[in-house]
Amino acid sequence: MPNIKEEIQKRILVLDGAMGTMLQQYKFTEEDFRGERFKDYPTPLKGNNDLLSLTQPEAIAEVHRKYFEAGADIVETNTFSGTSIAMADYQMENLVYELNFESAKIAKQVAEEFTKQNPEKPRFVAGSIGPTNRTASLSPDVNRPEFRAITFEELRVAYKEQVEALIDGDVDVLLVETIFDTLNAKAALFAIEEVKEERDIDIPIMVSGTITDASGRTLSGQTVEAFLTSVSHIPLLSVGFNCALGAEQLQSYLKRLSDKTEFHTSAHPNAGLPNAFGEYDQSPEQMQQLIENYLKDNLINIIGGCCGTSPEHIKAIAEVAKKYKPRQVVVGV
């Protein structure tokens, strides 16, 4: 079996781009989201992208296929909101296991197709674990700073259900991503460690935080160094940043991270910053140029794209990544 820990030593691994950007192109209607199975569901379902793994699985497989064709080594499962906490918005908490399991199976099937075609370039599946729509560190009510909408224990239980389903669906690595509140991420990491111990397995873990603005901090107030310290108690395959910023804005924070950690590093920035309409205008060529600066500075082991990126962006990134060696990491760490 191909091993991601071995492959990451050999070359810079390319992660896929945005799932949401791709799904928008299908212009799915409420009826498409519902499919036959959920046609009489009591709540509106349009916008629940994770549900499409059950109602439009061919589209999800097609998106994965396009990213692999573009040169991606790793695709993320369609499970960014796959916790009971996030699914509560659609009254679909009872579907969490199935959503994650089926999403993982779809991605794995496509990955195996491509690995079979070219065993020299094995393809991997990362189980995407998003931040949920609640935060354990901050109050959603400015008048009640002590209030919390969620507890660590509630997060741990929700993440554990997601992690078990992703592992059962045969993902190669777990990706705790778009972390704006490290306490949420710590609950996810705690849940992962719990499952690993219970099942006596070892699965690689990627962690990716989000620097929210020019302050250089996460939403819950951590600097790059504080974020790194607070997740480094677990042996990680990689640590990095994604979302909120484009490649240009992210570079200085990535450099600080790369200088301080002995883990492999990752980045999947947005296609620039959003315009007045919330859309991303950065072309694949522009993004490629900015990513090449990361590679010249030896900052990165895994590189991909977040909001606004497409297979064209990933193709351009994969082309330039081939020309560079991966960032060297201290062996045995």
Short mmCIF file of C-alpha atoms in Angstrom, two decimals:
data_model
loop_
_atom_site.label_atom_id
_atom_site.label_comp_id
_atom_site.label_asym_id
_atom_site.label_seq_id
_atom_site.Cartn_x
_atom_site.Cartn_y
_atom_site.Cartn_z
CA MET A 1 0.00 0.00 0.00
CA PRO A 2 1.31 3.50 -0.82
CA ASN A 3 2.28 5.41 2.27
CA ILE A 4 1.86 9.20 2.49
CA LYS A 5 4.68 9.42 5.05
CA GLU A 6 7.07 7.97 2.49
CA GLU A 7 5.79 10.05 -0.44
CA ILE A 8 6.12 13.33 1.47
CA GLN A 9 9.87 12.67 1.79
CA LYS A 10 10.24 12.33 -1.98
CA ARG A 11 8.37 15.33 -3.36
CA ILE A 12 6.14 18.29 -2.65
CA LEU A 13 2.62 16.88 -2.40
CA VAL A 14 -0.21 18.76 -4.10
CA LEU A 15 -3.54 19.11 -2.34
CA ASP A 16 -6.76 19.77 -4.27
CA GLY A 17 -8.62 23.09 -4.57
CA ALA A 18 -12.04 24.29 -3.50
CA MET A 19 -15.01 21.93 -3.51
CA GLY A 20 -17.61 24.72 -3.14
CA THR A 21 -16.29 26.67 -6.13
CA MET A 22 -16.67 23.57 -8.28
CA LEU A 23 -20.13 22.63 -7.01
CA GLN A 24 -21.45 26.14 -7.77
CA GLN A 25 -20.87 25.41 -11.46
CA TYR A 26 -23.48 22.65 -11.38
CA LYS A 27 -26.14 25.20 -10.34
CA PHE A 28 -27.91 22.59 -8.24
CA THR A 29 -31.50 23.46 -7.28
CA GLU A 30 -33.31 22.67 -4.04
CA GLU A 31 -34.68 19.56 -5.79
CA ASP A 32 -31.17 18.47 -6.79
CA PHE A 33 -29.96 18.78 -3.21
CA ARG A 34 -32.94 16.74 -1.99
CA GLY A 35 -32.81 13.99 -4.57
CA GLU A 36 -35.44 11.27 -4.36
CA ARG A 37 -34.55 10.24 -0.83
CA PHE A 38 -35.08 13.64 0.82
CA LYS A 39 -37.78 15.07 -1.44
CA ASP A 40 -40.22 15.49 1.48
CA TYR A 41 -37.65 16.61 4.07
CA PRO A 42 -39.13 19.27 6.40
CA THR A 43 -36.25 21.80 6.15
CA PRO A 44 -34.67 23.61 3.15
CA LEU A 45 -31.55 21.68 2.06
CA LYS A 46 -30.03 23.85 -0.67
CA GLY A 47 -26.53 24.85 0.38
CA ASN A 48 -25.85 21.67 2.35
CA ASN A 49 -22.91 20.64 0.15
CA ASP A 50 -22.02 17.63 2.30
CA LEU A 51 -25.45 16.15 1.53
CA LEU A 52 -24.54 15.99 -2.18
CA SER A 53 -22.37 12.96 -1.38
CA LEU A 54 -25.67 11.12 -0.90
CA THR A 55 -27.90 12.85 -3.47
CA GLN A 56 -25.39 13.73 -6.24
CA PRO A 57 -22.46 11.32 -5.70
CA GLU A 58 -21.48 11.39 -9.39
CA ALA A 59 -20.84 15.14 -9.19
CA ILE A 60 -18.65 14.73 -6.11
CA ALA A 61 -16.66 11.94 -7.80
CA GLU A 62 -16.29 14.12 -10.91
CA VAL A 63 -14.84 17.02 -8.88
CA HIS A 64 -12.31 14.66 -7.24
CA ARG A 65 -11.43 13.28 -10.67
CA LYS A 66 -10.83 16.75 -12.11
CA TYR A 67 -8.42 17.61 -9.30
CA PHE A 68 -6.50 14.36 -9.71
CA GLU A 69 -6.33 14.95 -13.47
CA ALA A 70 -4.94 18.43 -12.73
CA GLY A 71 -2.08 16.85 -10.79
CA ALA A 72 -3.29 16.69 -7.19
CA ASP A 73 -1.79 13.99 -4.98
CA ILE A 74 -4.39 14.41 -2.23
CA VAL A 75 -8.11 15.19 -2.43
CA GLU A 76 -10.24 16.18 0.54
CA THR A 77 -13.49 14.42 1.33
CA ASN A 78 -16.70 16.43 0.92
CA THR A 79 -17.17 16.61 4.70
CA PHE A 80 -16.16 20.13 5.75
CA SER A 81 -19.44 20.52 7.70
CA GLY A 82 -19.78 16.85 8.55
CA THR A 83 -20.44 17.11 12.29
CA SER A 84 -23.73 16.88 14.17
CA ILE A 85 -23.09 20.48 15.30
CA ALA A 86 -23.00 21.88 11.75
CA MET A 87 -25.69 19.48 10.46
CA ALA A 88 -28.11 20.72 13.15
CA ASP A 89 -28.79 23.67 10.82
CA TYR A 90 -30.55 21.21 8.49
CA GLN A 91 -31.91 18.89 11.20
CA MET A 92 -29.69 16.15 9.77
CA GLU A 93 -27.63 15.20 12.82
CA ASN A 94 -28.65 11.54 12.42
CA LEU A 95 -27.00 11.40 8.97
CA VAL A 96 -23.50 12.38 10.10
CA TYR A 97 -21.97 8.90 10.08
CA GLU A 98 -23.41 8.06 6.66
CA LEU A 99 -22.38 11.42 5.13
CA ASN A 100 -18.77 11.01 6.22
CA PHE A 101 -18.55 7.31 5.38
CA GLU A 102 -20.00 7.74 1.88
CA SER A 103 -17.90 10.85 1.16
CA ALA A 104 -14.74 8.97 2.12
CA LYS A 105 -15.73 5.98 -0.04
CA ILE A 106 -16.38 8.18 -3.10
CA ALA A 107 -13.01 9.92 -2.78
CA LYS A 108 -11.15 6.67 -2.10
CA GLN A 109 -12.63 4.95 -5.13
CA VAL A 110 -11.47 7.78 -7.41
CA ALA A 111 -8.03 7.87 -5.73
CA GLU A 112 -7.59 4.14 -6.29
CA GLU A 113 -8.53 4.52 -9.98
CA PHE A 114 -5.70 7.03 -10.45
CA THR A 115 -3.16 5.10 -8.37
CA LYS A 116 -3.88 2.02 -10.48
CA GLN A 117 -3.25 3.98 -13.69
CA ASN A 118 0.05 5.33 -12.36
CA PRO A 119 1.42 3.42 -9.34
CA GLU A 120 4.52 5.67 -9.38
CA LYS A 121 2.28 8.56 -8.30
CA PRO A 122 -0.01 7.19 -5.60
CA ARG A 123 -3.08 9.31 -4.75
CA PHE A 124 -4.40 9.90 -1.26
CA VAL A 125 -7.60 10.94 0.49
CA ALA A 126 -7.68 13.43 3.35
CA GLY A 127 -10.72 13.31 5.61
CA SER A 128 -11.77 16.97 5.85
CA ILE A 129 -12.71 18.04 9.39
CA GLY A 130 -13.97 21.63 9.48
CA PRO A 131 -14.19 24.00 12.45
CA THR A 132 -18.01 23.78 13.00
CA ASN A 133 -20.13 26.93 13.16
CA ARG A 134 -19.64 27.42 16.90
CA THR A 135 -16.63 28.46 18.89
CA ALA A 136 -15.52 27.22 22.30
CA SER A 137 -13.24 30.20 23.02
CA LEU A 138 -15.47 33.17 22.19
CA SER A 139 -18.93 34.31 23.14
CA PRO A 140 -21.38 34.92 20.28
CA ASP A 141 -23.12 37.49 22.51
CA VAL A 142 -21.21 40.76 23.08
CA ASN A 143 -23.31 41.47 26.15
CA ARG A 144 -22.38 38.15 27.76
CA PRO A 145 -18.63 37.66 27.31
CA GLU A 146 -18.67 34.62 29.62
CA PHE A 147 -21.26 32.74 27.50
CA ARG A 148 -20.25 29.84 25.24
CA ALA A 149 -22.47 28.32 22.55
CA ILE A 150 -20.64 24.96 22.77
CA THR A 151 -18.49 23.02 25.24
CA PHE A 152 -15.25 21.13 24.67
CA GLU A 153 -17.04 17.88 25.53
CA GLU A 154 -19.81 18.49 22.98
CA LEU A 155 -17.18 19.17 20.34
CA ARG A 156 -15.20 16.05 21.29
CA VAL A 157 -18.28 13.82 20.96
CA ALA A 158 -19.27 15.36 17.60
CA TYR A 159 -15.76 15.11 16.17
CA LYS A 160 -15.36 11.53 17.35
CA GLU A 161 -18.42 10.47 15.35
CA GLN A 162 -17.02 12.16 12.26
CA VAL A 163 -13.53 10.69 12.71
CA GLU A 164 -14.84 7.14 13.13
CA ALA A 165 -16.88 7.38 9.93
CA LEU A 166 -13.98 8.85 7.92
CA ILE A 167 -11.63 6.09 9.09
CA ASP A 168 -14.27 3.43 8.33
CA GLY A 169 -14.57 4.97 4.84
CA ASP A 170 -10.81 4.38 4.43
CA VAL A 171 -9.24 7.85 4.33
CA ASP A 172 -5.42 7.95 4.33
CA VAL A 173 -5.00 11.02 6.51
CA LEU A 174 -7.20 13.25 8.69
CA LEU A 175 -7.13 16.99 7.99
CA VAL A 176 -8.30 19.30 10.79
CA GLU A 177 -8.59 22.51 8.79
CA THR A 178 -9.63 26.17 8.67
CA ILE A 179 -8.97 26.43 12.40
CA PHE A 180 -10.08 29.81 13.72
CA ASP A 181 -10.47 28.62 17.32
CA THR A 182 -7.70 26.31 18.51
CA LEU A 183 -9.85 25.00 21.36
CA ASN A 184 -12.22 23.53 18.77
CA ALA A 185 -9.22 21.97 17.00
CA LYS A 186 -7.92 20.55 20.26
CA ALA A 187 -11.28 18.83 20.76
CA ALA A 188 -10.94 17.32 17.27
CA LEU A 189 -7.36 16.20 17.97
CA PHE A 190 -8.44 14.74 21.33
CA ALA A 191 -11.19 12.79 19.56
CA ILE A 192 -8.73 11.52 16.92
CA GLU A 193 -6.28 10.34 19.58
CA GLU A 194 -9.13 8.62 21.41
CA VAL A 195 -10.18 6.70 18.28
CA LYS A 196 -6.57 5.80 17.46
CA GLU A 197 -6.11 4.39 20.96
CA GLU A 198 -9.41 2.49 21.00
CA ARG A 199 -8.74 0.90 17.61
CA ASP A 200 -5.00 0.53 18.09
CA ILE A 201 -4.30 2.26 14.77
CA ASP A 202 -2.04 5.06 13.62
CA ILE A 203 -3.39 7.47 11.02
CA PRO A 204 -1.46 10.58 9.91
CA ILE A 205 -2.92 13.95 10.96
CA MET A 206 -2.69 17.27 9.15
CA VAL A 207 -3.56 20.49 10.98
CA SER A 208 -4.28 23.76 9.16
CA GLY A 209 -5.06 27.03 10.91
CA THR A 210 -6.51 30.27 9.61
CA ILE A 211 -4.89 33.69 10.02
CA THR A 212 -7.96 35.87 9.76
CA ASP A 213 -6.51 39.28 8.85
CA ALA A 214 -3.46 41.53 8.79
CA SER A 215 -3.15 41.29 12.59
CA GLY A 216 -1.47 37.94 11.91
CA ARG A 217 -3.64 36.13 14.43
CA THR A 218 -6.34 33.49 14.43
CA LEU A 219 -9.89 34.62 15.27
CA SER A 220 -9.40 33.47 18.86
CA GLY A 221 -6.33 35.71 19.13
CA GLN A 222 -3.34 33.41 18.71
CA THR A 223 -0.15 34.38 16.92
CA VAL A 224 1.51 31.91 14.53
CA GLU A 225 3.85 30.75 17.29
CA ALA A 226 1.10 30.35 19.90
CA PHE A 227 -1.02 28.36 17.45
CA LEU A 228 1.91 26.07 16.68
CA THR A 229 2.69 25.51 20.36
CA SER A 230 -0.91 24.64 21.16
CA VAL A 231 -1.17 21.85 18.56
CA SER A 232 2.38 20.47 18.77
CA HIS A 233 1.68 18.06 21.64
CA ILE A 234 0.50 15.52 19.05
CA PRO A 235 2.80 14.01 16.41
CA LEU A 236 1.50 15.56 13.19
CA LEU A 237 2.19 14.76 9.55
CA SER A 238 1.97 18.48 8.82
CA VAL A 239 0.97 21.85 10.20
CA GLY A 240 0.04 24.83 8.06
CA PHE A 241 -2.45 27.52 7.10
CA ASN A 242 -5.39 27.83 4.74
CA CYS A 243 -8.29 30.14 3.85
CA ALA A 244 -8.93 33.83 4.73
CA LEU A 245 -5.81 35.07 2.90
CA GLY A 246 -4.35 34.72 -0.57
CA ALA A 247 -0.89 33.26 -1.26
CA GLU A 248 0.80 36.67 -1.15
CA GLN A 249 -0.64 37.66 2.25
CA LEU A 250 0.04 34.23 3.73
CA GLN A 251 3.73 34.01 2.91
CA SER A 252 5.21 35.85 5.90
CA TYR A 253 3.15 33.77 8.35
CA LEU A 254 4.13 30.58 6.59
CA LYS A 255 7.78 31.56 6.88
CA ARG A 256 7.42 32.09 10.63
CA LEU A 257 5.75 28.70 10.93
CA SER A 258 8.33 26.94 8.78
CA ASP A 259 11.19 28.41 10.80
CA LYS A 260 9.73 27.20 14.10
CA THR A 261 8.43 23.70 13.41
CA GLU A 262 9.99 20.30 12.81
CA PHE A 263 6.72 19.01 11.35
CA HIS A 264 6.13 19.09 7.60
CA THR A 265 4.35 22.27 6.51
CA SER A 266 1.27 22.81 4.36
CA ALA A 267 -0.59 25.71 2.78
CA HIS A 268 -3.78 26.00 0.77
CA PRO A 269 -4.45 29.72 0.34
CA ASN A 270 -7.41 31.36 -1.39
CA ALA A 271 -7.19 32.61 -4.98
CA GLY A 272 -6.28 36.08 -3.72
CA LEU A 273 -8.62 38.23 -1.65
CA PRO A 274 -12.35 38.44 -2.48
CA ASN A 275 -13.61 41.34 -4.58
CA ALA A 276 -16.63 43.53 -3.71
CA PHE A 277 -18.96 40.69 -4.75
CA GLY A 278 -17.17 38.10 -2.63
CA GLU A 279 -15.65 36.45 -5.70
CA TYR A 280 -12.02 35.50 -6.29
CA ASP A 281 -10.30 36.96 -9.34
CA GLN A 282 -6.75 35.65 -9.08
CA SER A 283 -5.80 33.68 -12.18
CA PRO A 284 -3.97 30.32 -12.07
CA GLU A 285 -0.88 32.04 -13.55
CA GLN A 286 -0.86 34.76 -10.87
CA MET A 287 -1.29 32.20 -8.10
CA GLN A 288 1.43 29.98 -9.57
CA GLN A 289 3.89 32.88 -9.46
CA LEU A 290 3.12 33.60 -5.80
CA ILE A 291 3.33 29.93 -4.83
CA GLU A 292 6.71 29.70 -6.54
CA ASN A 293 8.00 32.20 -3.95
CA TYR A 294 7.11 29.65 -1.22
CA LEU A 295 9.04 26.99 -3.09
CA LYS A 296 12.10 29.19 -3.67
CA ASP A 297 12.15 29.95 0.06
CA ASN A 298 11.89 26.25 0.95
CA LEU A 299 8.76 26.80 3.04
CA ILE A 300 6.50 23.96 2.06
CA ASN A 301 5.85 20.20 1.87
CA ILE A 302 2.15 20.19 0.89
CA ILE A 303 0.57 22.85 -1.30
CA GLY A 304 -2.98 23.32 -2.62
CA GLY A 305 -5.78 25.85 -2.92
CA CYS A 306 -8.77 26.97 -0.86
CA CYS A 307 -11.67 29.34 -1.73
CA GLY A 308 -11.91 30.36 -5.38
CA THR A 309 -9.39 27.80 -6.63
CA SER A 310 -10.23 25.39 -9.45
CA PRO A 311 -8.51 22.48 -11.24
CA GLU A 312 -6.80 25.10 -13.45
CA HIS A 313 -5.21 26.66 -10.34
CA ILE A 314 -4.13 23.25 -9.06
CA LYS A 315 -2.67 22.32 -12.45
CA ALA A 316 -0.56 25.50 -12.44
CA ILE A 317 0.55 24.86 -8.84
CA ALA A 318 1.39 21.20 -9.59
CA GLU A 319 3.49 22.22 -12.61
CA VAL A 320 5.67 24.56 -10.59
CA ALA A 321 5.84 22.26 -7.53
CA LYS A 322 7.49 19.56 -9.69
CA LYS A 323 10.52 21.79 -10.19
CA TYR A 324 11.38 22.09 -6.49
CA LYS A 325 12.43 19.80 -3.69
CA PRO A 326 10.27 19.58 -0.57
CA ARG A 327 11.24 21.51 2.54
CA GLN A 328 13.68 19.45 4.53
CA VAL A 329 12.47 18.25 7.92
CA VAL A 330 14.56 16.84 10.74
CA VAL A 331 14.34 13.05 10.36
CA GLY A 332 12.66 11.14 13.17
CA VAL A 333 10.67 14.08 14.52
#
